[in-house]
XYZ file of C-alpha atoms in Angstrom:
657
model
C 29.228 -89.242 31.797
C 27.153 -89.880 34.470
C 28.095 -89.432 38.217
C 26.921 -88.968 41.412
C 26.311 -85.236 41.132
C 23.001 -86.167 39.291
C 21.843 -87.727 42.542
C 22.824 -84.692 44.592
C 20.528 -82.373 46.332
C 21.232 -78.743 47.147
C 22.871 -78.469 50.712
C 19.725 -76.966 52.068
C 17.619 -79.969 51.098
C 20.749 -82.431 52.183
C 21.022 -80.494 55.765
C 17.034 -81.146 56.230
C 17.721 -84.919 55.427
C 20.277 -85.211 57.532
C 18.262 -84.401 60.599
C 15.446 -86.799 59.341
C 15.009 -90.116 60.805
C 15.429 -93.134 58.476
C 12.770 -95.608 57.675
C 12.588 -98.081 60.868
C 12.354 -101.273 58.595
C 14.288 -102.691 55.611
C 14.934 -106.039 54.026
C 18.707 -105.778 53.788
C 20.865 -103.138 55.758
C 24.572 -102.928 53.935
C 27.487 -101.613 55.534
C 30.428 -100.226 53.228
C 30.184 -99.439 49.653
C 33.304 -101.302 48.404
C 32.694 -103.238 45.009
C 31.374 -106.409 46.531
C 28.989 -104.624 48.927
C 27.779 -102.244 45.898
C 27.068 -105.260 43.673
C 24.951 -107.059 46.203
C 22.873 -103.746 46.977
C 22.584 -103.543 43.180
C 21.352 -107.127 42.880
C 18.975 -106.884 45.850
C 17.465 -103.790 44.751
C 16.736 -104.676 41.392
C 14.726 -107.671 42.467
C 12.477 -105.484 44.789
C 14.343 -105.655 48.258
C 14.403 -102.630 50.439
C 17.905 -101.573 50.687
C 19.578 -99.041 53.171
C 23.274 -98.900 52.176
C 25.586 -96.998 54.753
C 29.155 -95.982 55.121
C 30.741 -94.219 57.740
C 33.406 -92.582 55.419
C 32.856 -89.374 53.675
C 33.559 -91.137 50.063
C 32.249 -94.282 48.394
C 33.909 -97.275 47.344
C 36.255 -97.925 50.550
C 39.455 -99.300 49.572
C 38.309 -99.519 45.973
C 38.029 -95.800 46.042
C 39.519 -93.197 43.386
C 40.460 -89.744 44.615
C 41.458 -86.492 43.200
C 44.871 -85.459 43.956
C 43.530 -82.781 46.617
C 41.431 -85.669 47.884
C 44.443 -88.133 48.087
C 46.385 -85.713 50.208
C 43.489 -85.251 52.620
C 43.240 -89.256 52.747
C 46.906 -89.530 53.613
C 46.550 -87.194 56.326
C 43.626 -88.906 57.804
C 45.483 -92.419 57.564
C 48.277 -90.759 59.445
C 46.181 -89.564 62.276
C 46.151 -91.562 65.585
C 42.910 -93.200 65.870
C 40.335 -91.766 68.085
C 39.234 -93.758 71.196
C 36.051 -95.490 70.533
C 33.030 -94.034 72.332
C 31.162 -96.613 74.442
C 27.632 -95.924 75.059
C 24.725 -97.942 76.556
C 22.154 -98.944 74.035
C 20.466 -101.676 76.054
C 17.445 -99.523 76.407
C 16.624 -100.368 72.788
C 16.797 -103.903 73.059
C 13.926 -106.483 74.300
C 13.767 -109.506 76.168
C 15.931 -112.393 74.694
C 18.002 -110.011 72.572
C 21.580 -109.239 72.977
C 24.089 -106.722 71.484
C 27.311 -107.142 69.318
C 29.261 -103.945 68.949
C 30.781 -103.002 65.690
C 34.007 -100.948 65.183
C 33.562 -97.467 64.586
C 37.133 -96.875 62.731
C 38.780 -98.043 60.056
C 40.602 -101.339 60.420
C 44.682 -101.261 59.980
C 44.209 -102.486 56.340
C 46.530 -99.444 55.159
C 49.910 -99.258 56.669
C 53.527 -97.830 55.963
C 52.484 -94.718 53.953
C 55.349 -92.973 52.520
C 55.057 -89.887 50.219
C 57.965 -88.487 48.295
C 57.711 -85.152 45.967
C 60.398 -84.565 43.483
C 59.136 -81.348 41.844
C 60.160 -77.867 43.036
C 57.795 -74.940 43.928
C 56.065 -72.960 41.352
C 58.118 -69.611 41.941
C 61.470 -71.489 41.216
C 59.564 -72.797 37.869
C 58.583 -69.531 36.995
C 62.006 -67.921 37.337
C 63.685 -70.649 35.221
C 61.111 -69.977 32.514
C 61.606 -66.310 32.658
C 65.263 -67.232 32.390
C 64.855 -69.628 29.466
C 62.740 -67.089 27.291
C 65.667 -64.452 27.854
C 68.196 -67.316 26.652
C 66.072 -68.177 23.666
C 65.669 -64.514 22.489
C 69.401 -64.015 22.959
C 69.892 -67.369 20.919
C 67.755 -66.113 18.192
C 69.484 -62.717 17.821
C 72.973 -64.738 17.633
C 71.681 -67.012 14.972
C 70.070 -64.124 12.901
C 73.573 -62.570 13.040
C 75.462 -65.514 12.460
C 73.161 -66.372 9.226
C 73.452 -62.884 7.714
C 77.533 -63.269 7.987
C 77.270 -66.514 6.426
C 75.158 -65.630 3.515
C 77.243 -62.652 2.574
C 80.661 -64.728 2.795
C 79.315 -67.713 0.664
C 76.956 -66.103 -1.909
C 79.807 -66.488 -4.604
C 80.322 -70.100 -3.779
C 76.629 -71.258 -3.716
C 76.051 -72.302 -7.138
C 79.381 -74.607 -7.124
C 78.417 -76.130 -3.913
C 74.859 -76.901 -4.853
C 76.155 -78.746 -7.697
C 78.587 -80.539 -5.661
C 75.948 -81.260 -3.159
C 73.524 -82.943 -5.656
C 76.253 -85.124 -6.939
C 77.303 -86.468 -3.410
C 73.544 -86.339 -1.962
C 72.165 -89.229 -4.670
C 74.492 -91.886 -4.149
C 74.031 -91.408 -0.115
C 70.210 -92.010 -0.518
C 70.767 -94.695 -2.730
C 72.745 -96.458 -0.691
C 70.532 -95.763 2.600
C 73.069 -95.751 4.977
C 71.481 -95.788 8.392
C 73.501 -93.463 10.529
C 72.452 -90.770 7.962
C 68.799 -91.982 7.951
C 68.508 -92.457 11.593
C 70.108 -89.289 12.798
C 67.640 -86.758 11.347
C 64.937 -89.098 12.728
C 65.623 -89.714 16.424
C 63.887 -92.332 18.546
C 60.433 -91.422 19.949
C 62.192 -91.145 23.318
C 64.792 -88.798 22.251
C 61.997 -86.612 20.324
C 59.885 -86.500 23.435
C 62.722 -85.373 25.580
C 63.061 -81.680 24.720
C 59.311 -81.245 24.652
C 58.812 -82.176 28.473
C 57.088 -79.547 29.971
C 58.233 -78.904 33.939
C 55.592 -79.258 36.188
C 55.381 -77.746 39.808
C 53.893 -78.994 42.889
C 51.707 -76.121 42.992
C 50.373 -76.977 39.533
C 49.673 -80.565 40.744
C 47.436 -79.040 43.321
C 45.917 -76.429 41.396
C 44.954 -79.118 38.826
C 44.428 -81.754 41.000
C 40.649 -82.245 40.700
C 41.547 -83.417 37.074
C 43.499 -86.489 38.484
C 41.596 -89.779 39.548
C 43.922 -91.868 41.700
C 43.032 -95.545 42.477
C 43.886 -96.882 45.961
C 43.857 -100.277 44.374
C 45.074 -101.168 40.651
C 43.291 -103.683 38.675
C 41.925 -104.341 34.905
C 38.823 -105.543 33.525
C 38.910 -108.578 31.571
C 37.031 -108.242 28.238
C 35.697 -111.638 28.904
C 35.775 -111.513 32.805
C 32.906 -111.669 35.012
C 32.901 -108.121 35.836
C 32.251 -107.079 32.034
C 29.838 -109.957 31.753
C 27.883 -108.543 34.716
C 28.155 -104.933 33.546
C 26.605 -105.910 30.261
C 23.926 -108.275 31.662
C 22.572 -105.833 34.217
C 22.916 -102.775 32.159
C 25.136 -100.995 34.701
C 27.426 -100.467 31.749
C 25.194 -97.507 30.549
C 26.555 -95.496 33.685
C 30.274 -95.864 32.848
C 32.655 -95.331 29.968
C 35.934 -97.637 29.148
C 39.216 -97.326 27.333
C 41.183 -100.120 25.571
C 44.500 -101.024 27.293
C 46.446 -100.558 24.369
C 49.808 -102.348 25.075
C 50.983 -105.089 26.825
C 54.665 -104.445 27.688
C 57.386 -106.457 29.779
C 60.630 -105.331 31.613
C 63.217 -107.342 30.587
C 67.202 -107.058 30.741
C 66.725 -103.530 31.890
C 64.524 -102.555 28.335
C 60.835 -102.139 27.835
C 59.513 -104.499 25.020
C 56.126 -104.975 23.698
C 54.476 -108.366 24.069
C 53.100 -109.594 20.985
C 49.902 -111.356 21.960
C 47.126 -111.120 19.212
C 47.656 -112.675 15.942
C 48.199 -109.149 14.457
C 50.753 -108.375 16.893
C 52.775 -111.538 16.394
C 53.122 -111.328 12.552
C 53.828 -107.641 12.846
C 56.572 -108.049 15.701
C 60.117 -107.376 14.978
C 61.565 -108.928 18.224
C 60.428 -112.670 16.659
C 61.895 -114.585 14.166
C 59.608 -116.142 11.456
C 60.347 -119.747 13.321
C 59.273 -118.072 16.726
C 56.261 -116.442 15.258
C 55.196 -120.052 13.845
C 55.839 -121.647 17.150
C 54.096 -119.191 19.374
C 51.074 -119.272 17.026
C 50.822 -123.107 17.338
C 51.309 -122.985 20.817
C 48.442 -120.399 21.558
C 46.191 -122.264 19.255
C 46.966 -125.500 21.313
C 46.093 -123.905 24.547
C 42.530 -123.270 23.540
C 41.223 -126.650 24.304
C 42.767 -129.249 27.001
C 44.449 -132.022 25.743
C 45.875 -135.318 26.938
C 49.607 -134.145 26.748
C 48.583 -130.767 29.074
C 46.510 -133.188 31.486
C 50.077 -135.094 31.886
C 51.618 -132.049 33.318
C 49.273 -131.601 36.054
C 50.790 -130.691 39.125
C 54.173 -129.968 37.382
C 55.538 -126.369 37.171
C 54.319 -124.641 33.934
C 57.829 -123.334 32.915
C 58.605 -127.105 32.583
C 55.659 -127.720 30.262
C 56.773 -124.620 28.226
C 60.266 -125.863 28.126
C 59.266 -129.267 26.914
C 57.240 -127.513 23.673
C 60.665 -126.570 22.633
C 59.998 -122.827 22.936
C 62.797 -120.701 23.288
C 63.656 -118.286 26.077
C 61.975 -115.059 24.509
C 58.475 -117.120 24.150
C 58.697 -118.703 27.403
C 59.322 -115.097 28.878
C 56.257 -113.841 27.236
C 54.003 -116.701 27.895
C 54.976 -117.057 31.482
C 55.356 -113.530 32.695
C 53.066 -111.518 30.344
C 50.283 -113.894 29.232
C 49.707 -116.030 31.750
C 51.320 -113.753 34.704
C 52.583 -116.857 36.400
C 55.376 -117.601 38.687
C 57.877 -120.436 37.615
C 56.505 -122.659 40.091
C 52.766 -122.290 39.013
C 51.281 -125.505 38.515
C 50.639 -126.434 34.645
C 46.826 -126.351 35.291
C 46.756 -122.934 36.907
C 49.360 -121.495 34.167
C 47.155 -122.939 31.222
C 43.802 -121.857 32.808
C 45.098 -117.995 33.041
C 46.558 -118.328 29.445
C 43.192 -119.486 28.240
C 41.350 -116.505 30.394
C 43.998 -114.063 28.457
C 43.175 -115.401 25.030
C 39.623 -115.628 25.407
C 39.545 -111.790 26.228
C 41.699 -111.028 22.946
C 39.755 -109.217 20.205
C 36.583 -108.507 21.868
C 37.239 -105.000 22.232
C 40.723 -104.411 20.827
C 44.018 -106.062 20.570
C 44.554 -106.729 24.293
C 42.089 -108.570 26.625
C 42.233 -105.643 29.146
C 39.630 -102.464 29.413
C 40.078 -99.594 32.049
C 37.012 -97.420 33.319
C 37.198 -93.742 32.358
C 38.016 -91.642 35.652
C 39.291 -94.749 37.368
C 38.186 -98.029 38.920
C 36.463 -96.127 41.678
C 33.748 -95.509 39.084
C 32.679 -99.087 39.196
C 31.392 -99.421 42.793
C 29.506 -95.933 42.332
C 27.820 -97.270 39.180
C 26.397 -100.126 40.888
C 25.389 -97.904 44.051
C 23.403 -95.932 41.455
C 21.702 -99.051 40.014
C 20.475 -99.851 43.541
C 19.310 -96.114 44.093
C 17.597 -96.182 40.917
C 15.697 -99.229 42.352
C 14.818 -97.798 45.702
C 18.061 -98.232 47.617
C 18.773 -95.296 50.330
C 22.274 -94.136 50.561
C 23.914 -92.279 53.504
C 27.862 -91.464 53.795
C 29.228 -90.668 57.434
C 26.513 -92.738 58.849
C 27.127 -96.085 60.323
C 25.831 -98.615 62.773
C 27.141 -99.312 66.356
C 25.443 -102.389 67.325
C 23.840 -105.471 66.071
C 20.579 -106.700 67.791
C 20.768 -110.388 67.988
C 17.915 -112.883 68.928
C 19.655 -115.310 71.335
C 17.594 -118.321 70.668
C 17.605 -118.076 66.633
C 21.063 -116.600 66.458
C 19.912 -114.186 63.876
C 20.130 -110.375 63.680
C 16.914 -108.715 64.158
C 17.948 -105.076 64.081
C 20.591 -102.662 64.275
C 21.189 -99.403 65.938
C 22.631 -96.697 63.915
C 25.054 -93.656 64.653
C 21.881 -91.401 65.901
C 20.454 -94.121 68.098
C 17.714 -95.119 65.985
C 16.624 -98.895 65.964
C 16.247 -100.311 62.460
C 14.627 -103.757 61.544
C 16.304 -105.980 58.974
C 16.235 -109.309 57.641
C 19.870 -109.483 56.379
C 23.146 -107.525 57.213
C 26.035 -107.377 54.738
C 29.189 -105.652 55.963
C 32.720 -105.293 55.062
C 35.082 -106.703 57.407
C 36.293 -103.694 58.692
C 33.015 -102.812 60.417
C 33.579 -106.096 62.863
C 35.233 -105.550 66.048
C 38.784 -106.223 65.966
C 38.757 -109.002 68.368
C 36.938 -110.742 65.956
C 38.977 -110.327 62.966
C 42.260 -112.039 62.597
C 45.285 -109.921 61.532
C 45.875 -110.070 58.018
C 48.402 -112.652 56.865
C 49.108 -111.160 53.592
C 49.535 -107.448 52.268
C 49.947 -105.948 48.973
C 52.574 -103.425 48.220
C 51.496 -100.445 46.238
C 53.079 -97.305 44.695
C 51.525 -94.443 42.720
C 53.500 -92.354 40.510
C 52.922 -89.161 38.723
C 55.437 -89.088 35.907
C 56.282 -86.807 33.054
C 56.230 -89.267 30.235
C 55.687 -92.767 29.115
C 57.942 -95.754 29.758
C 57.836 -96.383 26.223
C 57.254 -93.396 24.003
C 55.489 -93.919 20.892
C 53.842 -91.647 17.962
C 50.624 -91.380 20.270
C 50.720 -89.988 23.618
C 47.351 -91.519 24.533
C 48.625 -95.231 25.222
C 47.382 -97.016 28.318
C 49.853 -99.757 29.124
C 49.967 -103.010 31.140
C 53.514 -103.780 32.155
C 54.836 -107.127 33.838
C 57.940 -106.901 35.639
C 59.170 -110.829 36.423
C 60.897 -111.480 39.713
C 64.524 -110.944 39.907
C 66.810 -111.644 42.717
C 64.495 -112.553 45.323
C 62.105 -109.503 44.551
C 58.547 -110.432 43.997
C 56.721 -109.833 40.328
C 55.410 -106.740 39.947
C 52.317 -105.585 37.746
C 52.444 -101.986 36.368
C 49.564 -100.310 34.811
C 50.493 -96.657 33.043
C 47.537 -94.396 32.302
C 47.583 -91.526 29.869
C 45.253 -88.303 30.037
C 42.834 -90.157 27.801
C 41.969 -92.187 30.668
C 40.967 -89.138 32.362
C 43.041 -90.018 35.561
C 45.882 -87.215 35.104
C 46.636 -84.043 33.415
C 48.063 -83.492 29.908
C 51.739 -83.664 30.192
C 51.647 -86.414 32.903
C 51.474 -90.005 33.242
C 49.922 -91.796 36.466
C 51.632 -95.149 37.222
C 50.428 -97.921 39.428
C 52.744 -100.704 40.703
C 51.544 -103.642 42.904
C 53.105 -106.768 44.177
C 52.962 -109.440 47.011
C 54.441 -107.821 50.266
C 57.884 -108.979 51.454
C 58.691 -105.799 53.447
C 57.146 -102.336 53.233
C 55.926 -100.980 49.964
C 58.810 -98.730 49.699
C 61.288 -101.455 50.348
C 59.663 -103.650 47.736
C 59.144 -101.302 45.037
C 61.657 -98.297 45.355
C 64.330 -100.439 43.512
C 62.361 -100.817 40.523
C 61.206 -97.341 40.323
C 64.993 -96.206 40.655
C 65.845 -98.554 37.884
C 62.912 -97.545 35.422
C 62.653 -93.917 36.458
C 64.333 -90.807 37.343
C 63.657 -89.725 40.776
C 66.563 -86.837 41.222
C 68.127 -84.419 38.732
C 70.803 -85.744 36.593
C 73.211 -83.733 34.721
C 74.023 -86.963 32.314
C 71.452 -87.669 29.434
C 68.889 -89.646 30.597
C 65.633 -90.627 28.760
C 63.874 -92.373 31.514
C 60.500 -90.752 32.668
C 60.922 -88.342 35.671
C 58.793 -88.894 38.811
C 57.067 -85.660 40.001
C 55.417 -87.267 43.109
C 55.110 -90.902 44.603
C 53.107 -92.563 47.154
C 53.970 -95.827 48.807
C 51.644 -97.875 51.079
C 50.865 -101.375 51.994
C 47.157 -102.878 51.710
C 45.972 -105.927 53.322
C 45.058 -108.700 50.954
C 41.147 -109.025 51.438
C 41.271 -112.707 50.953
C 43.677 -113.217 53.961
C 41.168 -111.604 56.336
C 39.620 -114.318 58.396
C 36.691 -113.937 61.201
C 37.659 -115.596 64.323
C 36.283 -116.271 67.839
C 32.307 -116.744 68.286
C 30.404 -117.397 65.094
C 28.318 -114.535 63.653
C 24.554 -114.748 63.401
C 23.616 -116.605 60.280
C 22.010 -113.808 58.566
C 25.178 -111.575 58.979
C 27.244 -111.882 55.749
C 30.769 -110.387 55.532
C 32.750 -108.811 52.383
C 36.452 -108.773 52.269
C 38.367 -106.216 50.386
C 40.352 -106.181 47.313
C 42.723 -109.115 46.650
C 46.046 -109.427 44.840
C 44.664 -110.637 41.488
C 44.513 -108.009 38.203
C 40.967 -109.008 37.623
C 37.622 -108.751 39.699
C 36.582 -112.509 39.525
C 36.730 -112.701 43.352
C 34.701 -109.899 44.134
C 31.974 -110.706 41.774
C 31.759 -114.492 42.863
C 31.734 -113.348 46.302
C 28.763 -110.894 45.715
C 26.840 -113.429 43.758
C 27.378 -116.211 46.467
C 26.292 -113.781 49.208
C 23.089 -112.610 46.990
C 22.290 -116.457 46.417
C 22.369 -117.121 50.198
C 19.913 -114.302 50.800
C 17.617 -115.035 48.050
C 18.149 -118.354 46.392
C 15.136 -118.163 44.343
C 16.257 -114.942 42.559
C 17.982 -113.971 39.618
C 21.440 -112.217 40.186
C 21.262 -108.815 38.779
C 18.698 -109.233 35.924
C 18.751 -106.460 33.258
C 17.506 -103.380 33.995
C 14.553 -101.648 31.961
C 15.720 -99.025 29.355
C 14.005 -95.763 30.295
C 11.865 -95.753 26.902
C 10.763 -99.131 28.146
C 9.155 -98.157 31.395
C 5.654 -98.548 31.366
C 3.290 -96.340 33.568
C 0.061 -97.579 35.040
C -3.145 -95.607 35.654
C -1.667 -94.191 39.104
C 1.378 -92.545 36.678
C 3.643 -94.921 38.750
C 6.526 -96.410 37.267
C 8.662 -99.531 37.698
C 10.703 -97.997 40.157
C 13.294 -95.742 38.038
C 12.465 -92.989 40.137
C 12.326 -94.284 43.408
C 16.068 -94.087 44.505
C 17.328 -91.924 46.931
C 20.783 -90.685 47.094
C 20.214 -87.727 49.406
C 20.318 -89.113 52.850
C 24.168 -88.308 53.253
C 24.909 -86.824 56.530
C 27.217 -84.755 54.557
C 27.495 -84.618 50.689
C 30.639 -85.907 49.493
C 32.710 -83.000 47.941
C 35.183 -84.958 46.487
C 32.990 -87.487 44.444
C 29.834 -85.084 43.954
C 31.521 -81.972 42.556
C 33.419 -83.378 39.911
C 30.844 -83.315 37.016
C 31.885 -79.916 35.701
C 35.484 -80.607 35.829
C 34.962 -83.901 34.055
C 32.841 -82.284 31.489
C 35.471 -79.829 30.864
C 38.296 -82.599 30.796
C 36.162 -84.540 28.337
C 35.821 -81.019 26.127
C 39.765 -80.783 26.416
C 40.564 -84.286 25.561
C 38.506 -84.381 22.516
C 40.414 -81.463 21.236
C 43.773 -82.858 22.404
C 43.277 -86.170 20.932
C 41.396 -85.978 17.627
C 42.657 -89.362 16.697
C 39.311 -91.309 16.378
C 41.051 -94.730 16.859
C 42.241 -93.466 20.372
C 38.794 -92.502 21.339
C 36.846 -95.679 19.941
C 35.979 -96.786 23.355
C 34.734 -93.649 24.854
C 31.169 -94.577 25.625
C 32.007 -98.082 24.308
C 28.900 -99.290 22.489
C 29.826 -102.665 22.718
C 29.900 -102.466 26.453
C 26.507 -100.651 26.561
C 24.947 -102.786 23.768
C 27.559 -105.398 22.629
C 26.107 -106.659 19.401
C 23.313 -109.144 18.844
C 25.125 -111.936 20.486
C 25.916 -109.958 23.516
C 23.016 -107.942 24.196
C 20.983 -108.803 27.413
C 17.651 -110.452 26.410
C-alpha cells in the first residue's frame, strides 16, 4: 500500500524546508486538499502546469479526511474549541498600482456542528478484574464438571449397554423424520453462535490500538461503473490504492435486517422471494436497461406509482425503491429509473454488488490524487495558507496571492475550497447532513464470514428521513479485529443525535441489559452535522474571473458531483487539454541524454510547515495490519480485491490506451 509516508522527509530536512521561501511564480494555486481540489491538482500537474497546493490544516482531505481513533479525538477537541479572532495585518505594501486585496478566512467555516460523543465501554481496570473473575469461575466449573462426570460414570456403568441399544433404536427414526426442532437446536443461528464469542473491548484498548482505525468524516461508496472509478482507471491513480467489494446489500424492514437480492445469482438463490416474485423481479430489471415508451409516459409521476402499476408486490417494491434506486416514494419516475440503471450497470464488474470501498477509508482517495500531482511536479504544504488575493481592478483577475509568511506568489488561476472565502461572502448553508459513527462489537447481520462489508438502507418511517448505513469489517483496514465500524448518514431534520439516535437504539444495544439480546453493542459513538456542500452559495460581489470555488461533500452515496465539478473547473482553466490523461508506468519512462525523465521524479511533498503525524506515520501500522489481516483472513474469496487487478489493469477492454 502506497501512502504519504513514502513522500515524507526526515524532520531535519522538513524543518529546513519550512523556513525556505516557495517559488514566486506558479500557474495554479490551490487552497484545500478535498477530493475536488485534489483531482484538479492532479489533472493540472499531469499536463505540465506548475501547481502549488496548500492546506491550512495539519491533515489532508479536509471534510473528506479519514482519522485514526486518536486523531479523531484530537479533531473533535479542535472542533469544540472557540475560534480564535483572526489577525488583521496590513499587506498593502506588497501591492502595486491598480491592485486591490481580497482577504480570505483563516479559520474553518462552520461546516461541522452539533458534535456529541458517547462511550459505552468501561475502563481497562474493570475489564481486567472481570477477566480474572471469569478465569476463576471457569476453573471452578471445570472441576465441578469433572467430579460430576466421574460420579455419573460409576453409577451408570452397568446400564451403558442397555441404554446404548435403546438409544440407537430411538435415534434412527428421529433422523429419518428430520424434525426441525431437533435439527436446529444443536445448530444455533449465526447470531447466537457469535454471542458467546464476543470479546469485551475497553476504552483504553480503543485508544491503545487507535492507530488501526481509519474513520471517515464522510460516508460514501464507489459505484463500480461510476465516474470516480473510471477516472481512477483512466489516470492510473488506481495504482496508489486498494479496494474491497461491498459484499452485501441489506435493508432494515419491520424491525429486521434482510438481504436484498440484486444480482441474477442472488435473486435465484433468495429464500425471501417466491418463484413468481423472482420471475417478476428479473423481468422488471431486464426491462429497465433501456428506456421504453411506457416508462416515458410516467415522467413526472412518482416512481412508486410506476412500480405499483407493474404488478409488483410489496416485497419487490420495497427492494426496488429503497435498496436499488435508493429513492423516496415521491421521486419522479425518470429519476428513479436513472438510479436503477446506474445500480444495474455497476453490477458484476467486480462482484455481486455495485459498490467498492477503498482499503483504509475514503480519505485515501484525495491523497492518491495529491500524490499524482506531486509526481508531476506539484508542491504541497500543510499548515500553510493564503491571507489575501491580489486582484487587478481593471481586468478583474487575480494576479497573485500573499501567503501566511507574507510572500507574494504570482499565479494565473486560483482554485479554493468554499471555507477559504471570507464568511461574509458565503451564504449560511441551507441543508445539512446528519452523521453518526459507531464502533460496535459485532455485525448487524452475522454470517459465517466475519469479513463482510455491508450497505444497509433504512427507509423513512414516521416522519424520520431515510438513512444510509455502511458497516465496515476489519478486512477494510478501518477497525481492529473484534469490532465493526458503522457509518450512518441522512438529511438533517434536527441535530444528528435527534435524527439518528432513535434508529441506533432500535438496531443496537447502547446500555447493558440483563435480558437476552443479540443486537450488536455500541462501544463508542460520535454524532455531528455536516453542511451539504451543494447548498453553499457565494453571495455579494462577484469573485475575479480566474478564481474557482469547490464545495464540500454532498448527500449522494457516490462521487459523481465531486468528479464532475473537478472536470468542469479543469476545462474552464485549460479548455484545450485532456482531463487526467493516463500517467506513464515507471517502466515506460524514457530518459534523454541529460538523464532527465518525463517528470516522475519532480514531485515535492516535503514543503509541509509541519509533517502531518496522523497521516504520515501509519505506514508501519498499515503493513502490520495487512500482515495480521492475511493471517486472520485466509479465505482467498474475501481477499480477492486486495490490490484489485481490475482497478489497476481492468482487463483488455478497460485498460487505458
